[in-house]
């Protein structure tokens, strides 16, 4: 993943670059005509300002100008995190000073594999975007290998190969001002070449059509939008920075709760240490008693009705918290006995108060 200072540098240069060109098989080629460069920068600046007015959810990373079309590479993050979770390619068309999104593709980063690749194809453009990291997973030997991908070989269906330079350990954007049929991609390191098809079974062109853009900038408002609140400092709270969630607990819970994280299942457990100790458990052993509930984020964007209707998330009793662009937040109750006869009353009392918990996602409360 791109380092923060590298992202900052790109963003700083975003609107002051000499030009961002678009031609078949060439990325970021400066025009030989100063007037063309000035025109491209004007188009880019106007489109970028318009885009930012529409949304603050998608963060701009890089761009290219292709005549009256501008291609933005953007990223989205989980609340309270620094790394991008997903990347997007937007095609924005400018006509008589008016801008509109004509195509868009959303794709996940390649955190596990070490690289990702997605294709967005329109009537006139072929866009390849994704990211690379500093290592890839070696399946055969169950280890990670250090890499620095600096080129991508684009293998076309008709047998032609095109080579494009990229920055290693960073998101990338390649724009071709023509329709291409891409058969595979090969990521090139000084000592190692890795093909997309080695890690991914999906055909790059099968899902190259644009995602639905009918409500592209209203999706955030379609999700839960409760009122902004401030959390009083004296209240009992648990802050889950990794997923951007704060829990406001009942005042009676003071001194009676603790938090632990299960990295394997990506779940946050809230438990009563005294009850756990009475059961013979301890703080070093996950789920060893006294668990009151846990929180999990599913990648799917589900409505409350969908959660209640059941699905793979229904392996235990759960309550809907909220849905954002980053997924669906659910609270799960303990599915087995978590107390001793001596601690049952205290556990049952706290269990009955779980419904009183308030949730703050980012800067909004549920």
Short mmCIF file of C-alpha atoms in Angstrom, two decimals, residues 4-345:
data_model
loop_
_atom_site.label_atom_id
_atom_site.label_comp_id
_atom_site.label_asym_id
_atom_site.label_seq_id
_atom_site.Cartn_x
_atom_site.Cartn_y
_atom_site.Cartn_z
CA UNK A 4 1.20 8.26 3.52
CA UNK A 5 3.89 10.69 2.44
CA UNK A 6 3.69 9.37 -1.11
CA UNK A 7 -0.08 9.86 -1.11
CA UNK A 8 0.37 13.36 0.22
CA UNK A 9 2.86 14.15 -2.53
CA UNK A 10 0.49 12.90 -5.22
CA UNK A 11 -2.37 14.91 -3.81
CA UNK A 12 -0.21 18.00 -3.61
CA UNK A 13 0.78 17.62 -7.24
CA UNK A 14 -2.69 16.64 -8.33
CA UNK A 15 -3.85 20.04 -9.52
CA UNK A 16 -0.50 21.59 -10.40
CA UNK A 17 0.99 18.96 -12.68
CA UNK A 18 2.23 20.25 -16.01
CA UNK A 19 -0.24 18.01 -17.83
CA UNK A 20 -1.83 14.62 -17.67
CA UNK A 21 -2.00 13.07 -21.09
CA UNK A 22 -4.02 10.20 -22.47
CA UNK A 23 -3.03 8.23 -25.53
CA UNK A 24 -3.11 4.62 -26.63
CA UNK A 25 -0.72 2.64 -24.49
CA UNK A 26 0.94 5.67 -22.87
CA UNK A 27 0.34 7.02 -19.39
CA UNK A 28 0.91 10.60 -18.26
CA UNK A 29 2.58 11.80 -21.47
CA UNK A 30 3.18 15.55 -21.56
CA UNK A 31 1.98 17.35 -24.68
CA UNK A 32 4.50 19.11 -26.91
CA UNK A 33 2.10 22.03 -27.22
CA UNK A 34 2.00 24.41 -24.25
CA UNK A 35 -1.55 25.43 -25.13
CA UNK A 36 -2.66 21.80 -24.98
CA UNK A 37 -1.05 21.43 -21.56
CA UNK A 38 -2.77 24.55 -20.29
CA UNK A 39 -6.09 23.40 -21.69
CA UNK A 40 -5.74 19.97 -20.10
CA UNK A 41 -4.88 21.48 -16.73
CA UNK A 42 -7.90 23.78 -16.93
CA UNK A 43 -10.20 20.88 -17.78
CA UNK A 44 -8.71 18.81 -14.96
CA UNK A 45 -8.99 21.58 -12.38
CA UNK A 46 -12.60 22.32 -13.25
CA UNK A 47 -13.54 18.63 -13.19
CA UNK A 48 -11.69 18.04 -9.92
CA UNK A 49 -13.44 20.96 -8.25
CA UNK A 50 -16.80 19.71 -9.51
CA UNK A 51 -16.07 16.17 -8.29
CA UNK A 52 -15.12 17.36 -4.82
CA UNK A 53 -18.36 19.32 -4.60
CA UNK A 54 -20.32 16.12 -5.20
CA UNK A 55 -18.71 13.95 -2.53
CA UNK A 56 -16.08 13.81 0.18
CA UNK A 57 -16.23 10.03 0.41
CA UNK A 58 -14.01 9.28 -2.60
CA UNK A 59 -10.45 10.59 -2.15
CA UNK A 60 -8.63 11.55 -5.33
CA UNK A 61 -5.31 9.79 -5.93
CA UNK A 62 -4.38 10.47 -9.58
CA UNK A 63 -5.95 11.43 -12.90
CA UNK A 64 -5.62 11.57 -16.68
CA UNK A 65 -7.25 13.82 -19.25
CA UNK A 66 -8.48 12.31 -22.51
CA UNK A 67 -9.94 15.12 -24.59
CA UNK A 68 -13.25 16.03 -22.97
CA UNK A 69 -13.04 13.04 -20.62
CA UNK A 70 -11.23 12.95 -17.31
CA UNK A 71 -10.36 9.72 -15.53
CA UNK A 72 -9.98 9.91 -11.75
CA UNK A 73 -8.42 7.19 -9.62
CA UNK A 74 -9.94 7.44 -6.14
CA UNK A 75 -9.86 5.49 -2.89
CA UNK A 76 -12.19 4.89 0.04
CA UNK A 77 -11.26 4.12 3.63
CA UNK A 78 -12.87 2.54 6.64
CA UNK A 79 -13.77 5.18 9.24
CA UNK A 80 -10.82 5.91 11.50
CA UNK A 81 -8.25 4.17 9.28
CA UNK A 82 -5.44 5.46 7.07
CA UNK A 83 -5.28 2.78 4.38
CA UNK A 84 -7.59 2.52 1.40
CA UNK A 85 -10.03 -0.38 1.49
CA UNK A 86 -11.25 -0.04 -2.10
CA UNK A 87 -10.13 1.80 -5.22
CA UNK A 88 -12.33 3.31 -7.92
CA UNK A 89 -11.96 4.58 -11.49
CA UNK A 90 -14.33 7.38 -12.51
CA UNK A 91 -14.85 8.70 -16.03
CA UNK A 92 -16.08 12.29 -15.97
CA UNK A 93 -17.14 14.01 -19.18
CA UNK A 94 -17.08 17.76 -19.57
CA UNK A 95 -19.40 19.48 -22.05
CA UNK A 96 -19.74 23.26 -22.24
CA UNK A 97 -18.44 23.57 -18.70
CA UNK A 98 -20.86 21.00 -17.28
CA UNK A 99 -19.53 17.75 -15.83
CA UNK A 100 -21.12 14.34 -15.38
CA UNK A 101 -19.93 10.88 -14.42
CA UNK A 102 -20.37 8.57 -17.41
CA UNK A 103 -18.76 5.41 -16.00
CA UNK A 104 -17.34 4.07 -12.76
CA UNK A 105 -15.78 0.86 -11.47
CA UNK A 106 -15.14 -0.08 -7.84
CA UNK A 107 -12.55 -2.71 -6.92
CA UNK A 108 -10.92 -4.16 -3.83
CA UNK A 109 -7.25 -3.76 -3.05
CA UNK A 110 -5.01 -6.80 -3.26
CA UNK A 111 -3.99 -6.96 0.38
CA UNK A 112 -3.63 -10.74 0.56
CA UNK A 113 -2.23 -11.44 -2.91
CA UNK A 114 0.01 -8.38 -2.91
CA UNK A 115 -1.52 -6.73 -5.98
CA UNK A 116 -4.90 -6.06 -7.58
CA UNK A 117 -6.17 -5.26 -11.06
CA UNK A 118 -9.52 -4.11 -12.39
CA UNK A 119 -10.67 -3.07 -15.86
CA UNK A 120 -13.25 -0.46 -16.80
CA UNK A 121 -14.18 -0.44 -20.50
CA UNK A 122 -16.28 2.25 -22.18
CA UNK A 123 -17.10 2.94 -25.82
CA UNK A 124 -13.83 4.85 -26.23
CA UNK A 125 -11.57 4.03 -23.28
CA UNK A 126 -9.97 1.02 -21.62
CA UNK A 127 -8.89 1.71 -18.05
CA UNK A 128 -6.73 -0.58 -15.92
CA UNK A 129 -6.35 0.27 -12.25
CA UNK A 130 -5.44 -1.33 -8.95
CA UNK A 131 -2.55 -1.37 -6.51
CA UNK A 132 0.65 -3.18 -5.64
CA UNK A 133 2.23 -3.79 -2.26
CA UNK A 134 5.76 -4.55 -1.10
CA UNK A 135 5.24 -8.32 -0.97
CA UNK A 136 3.26 -11.12 -2.61
CA UNK A 137 2.06 -14.40 -1.19
CA UNK A 138 3.93 -17.54 -2.28
CA UNK A 139 1.22 -20.23 -2.06
CA UNK A 140 3.50 -23.20 -2.68
CA UNK A 141 5.82 -22.36 0.23
CA UNK A 142 3.31 -20.53 2.48
CA UNK A 143 5.41 -17.37 2.75
CA UNK A 144 5.54 -13.80 1.51
CA UNK A 145 8.15 -12.59 -0.97
CA UNK A 146 9.44 -9.02 -1.08
CA UNK A 147 8.77 -7.34 -4.42
CA UNK A 148 8.94 -3.94 -6.07
CA UNK A 149 6.71 -3.99 -9.14
CA UNK A 150 7.78 -1.24 -11.53
CA UNK A 151 6.12 -2.41 -14.77
CA UNK A 152 2.99 -4.13 -15.98
CA UNK A 153 2.93 -6.21 -19.14
CA UNK A 154 -0.53 -6.02 -20.70
CA UNK A 155 -1.21 -9.22 -22.61
CA UNK A 156 -3.86 -8.65 -25.26
CA UNK A 157 -6.18 -11.31 -26.64
CA UNK A 158 -4.73 -11.02 -30.14
CA UNK A 159 -1.24 -11.83 -28.86
CA UNK A 160 0.22 -8.33 -28.57
CA UNK A 161 1.98 -7.27 -25.36
CA UNK A 162 2.26 -3.71 -24.13
CA UNK A 163 4.45 -2.63 -21.24
CA UNK A 164 3.60 0.21 -18.89
CA UNK A 165 5.66 1.66 -16.05
CA UNK A 166 4.11 2.02 -12.60
CA UNK A 167 5.23 3.10 -9.14
CA UNK A 168 5.75 0.14 -6.84
CA UNK A 169 3.86 -0.29 -3.57
CA UNK A 170 1.15 2.16 -4.64
CA UNK A 171 -2.16 2.48 -6.49
CA UNK A 172 -1.80 2.78 -10.28
CA UNK A 173 -3.93 4.04 -13.17
CA UNK A 174 -3.45 3.17 -16.86
CA UNK A 175 -5.74 4.76 -19.46
CA UNK A 176 -5.88 3.76 -23.13
CA UNK A 177 -7.78 5.89 -25.60
CA UNK A 178 -9.05 2.82 -27.45
CA UNK A 179 -10.97 -0.39 -26.86
CA UNK A 180 -8.68 -3.26 -25.85
CA UNK A 181 -9.37 -6.91 -25.15
CA UNK A 182 -7.07 -7.75 -22.24
CA UNK A 183 -6.28 -11.43 -21.73
CA UNK A 184 -3.95 -11.13 -18.73
CA UNK A 185 -1.63 -8.82 -16.84
CA UNK A 186 1.92 -9.53 -15.72
CA UNK A 187 3.42 -7.59 -12.83
CA UNK A 188 7.18 -7.16 -13.29
CA UNK A 189 9.76 -7.08 -10.51
CA UNK A 190 13.54 -7.06 -11.01
CA UNK A 191 13.65 -10.77 -10.19
CA UNK A 192 10.06 -11.96 -10.36
CA UNK A 193 7.16 -11.76 -12.82
CA UNK A 194 3.66 -12.55 -11.51
CA UNK A 195 0.60 -12.96 -13.71
CA UNK A 196 -2.83 -11.82 -12.63
CA UNK A 197 -4.25 -15.22 -13.64
CA UNK A 198 -1.91 -16.98 -11.20
CA UNK A 199 -3.77 -15.47 -8.24
CA UNK A 200 -7.22 -14.63 -9.61
CA UNK A 201 -9.64 -16.83 -11.53
CA UNK A 202 -11.82 -13.97 -12.77
CA UNK A 203 -11.58 -12.95 -16.43
CA UNK A 204 -10.54 -9.29 -16.42
CA UNK A 205 -12.97 -8.37 -19.19
CA UNK A 206 -16.03 -10.20 -17.86
CA UNK A 207 -16.86 -7.43 -15.40
CA UNK A 208 -15.32 -4.54 -17.31
CA UNK A 209 -18.64 -2.76 -17.84
CA UNK A 210 -19.40 0.24 -15.65
CA UNK A 211 -20.99 -0.18 -12.25
CA UNK A 212 -24.38 1.41 -11.68
CA UNK A 213 -23.92 5.18 -11.60
CA UNK A 214 -27.57 6.23 -11.31
CA UNK A 215 -27.16 7.23 -7.64
CA UNK A 216 -23.39 7.36 -7.41
CA UNK A 217 -23.24 10.47 -5.22
CA UNK A 218 -26.44 9.84 -3.28
CA UNK A 219 -25.47 6.38 -2.02
CA UNK A 220 -24.05 7.84 1.16
CA UNK A 221 -27.34 9.58 1.94
CA UNK A 222 -29.26 6.38 1.19
CA UNK A 223 -27.46 4.76 4.11
CA UNK A 224 -28.02 5.65 7.72
CA UNK A 225 -27.59 9.35 8.41
CA UNK A 226 -28.30 10.02 12.08
CA UNK A 227 -27.58 13.33 13.71
CA UNK A 228 -24.07 14.41 14.60
CA UNK A 229 -23.37 14.25 18.32
CA UNK A 230 -20.56 14.91 20.72
CA UNK A 231 -19.67 12.14 23.17
CA UNK A 232 -19.34 13.59 26.69
CA UNK A 233 -15.92 12.85 28.13
CA UNK A 234 -17.30 11.44 31.39
CA UNK A 235 -19.33 8.71 29.67
CA UNK A 236 -18.18 5.10 29.52
CA UNK A 237 -16.99 4.53 25.96
CA UNK A 238 -15.08 1.98 23.91
CA UNK A 239 -13.40 3.25 20.75
CA UNK A 240 -12.73 0.78 17.95
CA UNK A 241 -10.45 2.93 15.80
CA UNK A 242 -9.79 0.25 13.20
CA UNK A 243 -13.43 0.23 12.10
CA UNK A 244 -14.34 3.77 13.12
CA UNK A 245 -16.86 2.80 15.77
CA UNK A 246 -17.37 4.15 19.29
CA UNK A 247 -19.63 2.44 21.83
CA UNK A 248 -21.31 4.56 24.52
CA UNK A 249 -21.98 2.19 27.41
CA UNK A 250 -24.38 2.42 30.35
CA UNK A 251 -22.89 4.32 33.31
CA UNK A 252 -23.45 1.26 35.52
CA UNK A 253 -20.85 -0.64 33.49
CA UNK A 254 -17.97 1.43 34.86
CA UNK A 255 -15.15 -0.87 35.96
CA UNK A 256 -17.02 -3.97 34.78
CA UNK A 257 -15.93 -4.39 31.17
CA UNK A 258 -12.88 -4.99 29.02
CA UNK A 259 -12.18 -5.34 25.29
CA UNK A 260 -10.31 -7.96 23.29
CA UNK A 261 -9.81 -8.48 19.55
CA UNK A 262 -9.87 -11.78 17.68
CA UNK A 263 -7.61 -11.19 14.65
CA UNK A 264 -8.59 -14.49 13.01
CA UNK A 265 -12.28 -13.60 12.82
CA UNK A 266 -11.88 -9.80 12.97
CA UNK A 267 -14.27 -9.58 15.91
CA UNK A 268 -14.25 -7.25 18.91
CA UNK A 269 -15.32 -8.91 22.18
CA UNK A 270 -16.62 -7.00 25.21
CA UNK A 271 -16.51 -9.02 28.43
CA UNK A 272 -16.70 -8.75 32.22
CA UNK A 273 -13.23 -9.53 33.69
CA UNK A 274 -14.57 -10.51 37.12
CA UNK A 275 -17.07 -12.97 35.66
CA UNK A 276 -14.37 -14.37 33.40
CA UNK A 277 -12.07 -14.90 36.38
CA UNK A 278 -14.85 -16.65 38.26
CA UNK A 279 -15.15 -19.05 35.31
CA UNK A 280 -11.44 -19.80 35.43
CA UNK A 281 -10.55 -17.70 32.41
CA UNK A 282 -8.11 -14.82 32.07
CA UNK A 283 -7.35 -11.80 29.92
CA UNK A 284 -4.71 -13.71 27.97
CA UNK A 285 -7.16 -16.31 26.65
CA UNK A 286 -9.72 -15.18 24.08
CA UNK A 287 -13.39 -15.94 24.82
CA UNK A 288 -12.60 -17.68 28.11
CA UNK A 289 -15.82 -16.56 29.82
CA UNK A 290 -17.80 -13.47 30.76
CA UNK A 291 -18.35 -12.33 27.15
CA UNK A 292 -21.31 -9.98 26.85
CA UNK A 293 -21.31 -9.37 23.10
CA UNK A 294 -19.04 -8.80 20.13
CA UNK A 295 -19.02 -6.53 17.07
CA UNK A 296 -18.28 -7.58 13.51
CA UNK A 297 -18.32 -5.68 10.19
CA UNK A 298 -19.54 -7.49 7.10
CA UNK A 299 -18.38 -6.20 3.71
CA UNK A 300 -21.88 -6.47 2.23
CA UNK A 301 -24.04 -3.37 2.47
CA UNK A 302 -27.18 -4.76 4.06
CA UNK A 303 -30.39 -3.13 5.21
CA UNK A 304 -31.87 -3.86 8.63
CA UNK A 305 -34.61 -5.86 6.91
CA UNK A 306 -32.05 -8.02 5.08
CA UNK A 307 -30.18 -8.73 8.31
CA UNK A 308 -33.38 -9.74 10.06
CA UNK A 309 -34.38 -11.94 7.09
CA UNK A 310 -31.28 -14.06 7.70
CA UNK A 311 -28.20 -15.08 5.78
CA UNK A 312 -24.62 -16.18 6.33
CA UNK A 313 -24.36 -13.53 9.06
CA UNK A 314 -27.11 -15.29 11.07
CA UNK A 315 -24.91 -17.91 12.72
CA UNK A 316 -25.79 -16.38 16.11
CA UNK A 317 -28.31 -13.91 17.51
CA UNK A 318 -27.36 -10.46 16.27
CA UNK A 319 -28.59 -6.89 16.18
CA UNK A 320 -28.24 -4.43 13.33
CA UNK A 321 -26.12 -1.37 14.17
CA UNK A 322 -25.77 0.53 10.88
CA UNK A 323 -24.64 0.31 7.27
CA UNK A 324 -22.09 2.58 5.62
CA UNK A 325 -20.14 2.47 2.38
CA UNK A 326 -17.66 0.25 4.22
CA UNK A 327 -20.10 -2.51 5.13
CA UNK A 328 -22.67 -3.58 7.69
CA UNK A 329 -21.97 -3.32 11.43
CA UNK A 330 -23.60 -6.05 13.54
CA UNK A 331 -23.63 -6.75 17.28
CA UNK A 332 -23.66 -10.42 18.28
CA UNK A 333 -24.77 -11.86 21.62
CA UNK A 334 -22.90 -14.69 23.30
CA UNK A 335 -24.25 -18.02 22.05
CA UNK A 336 -23.21 -20.15 25.03
CA UNK A 337 -23.12 -19.82 28.83
CA UNK A 338 -20.65 -17.14 29.95
CA UNK A 339 -21.20 -17.06 33.75
CA UNK A 340 -21.20 -19.12 36.93
CA UNK A 341 -24.23 -19.52 39.22
CA UNK A 342 -22.68 -16.94 41.58
CA UNK A 343 -22.22 -14.36 38.79
CA UNK A 344 -25.44 -15.04 36.89
CA UNK A 345 -27.38 -12.07 38.33
#
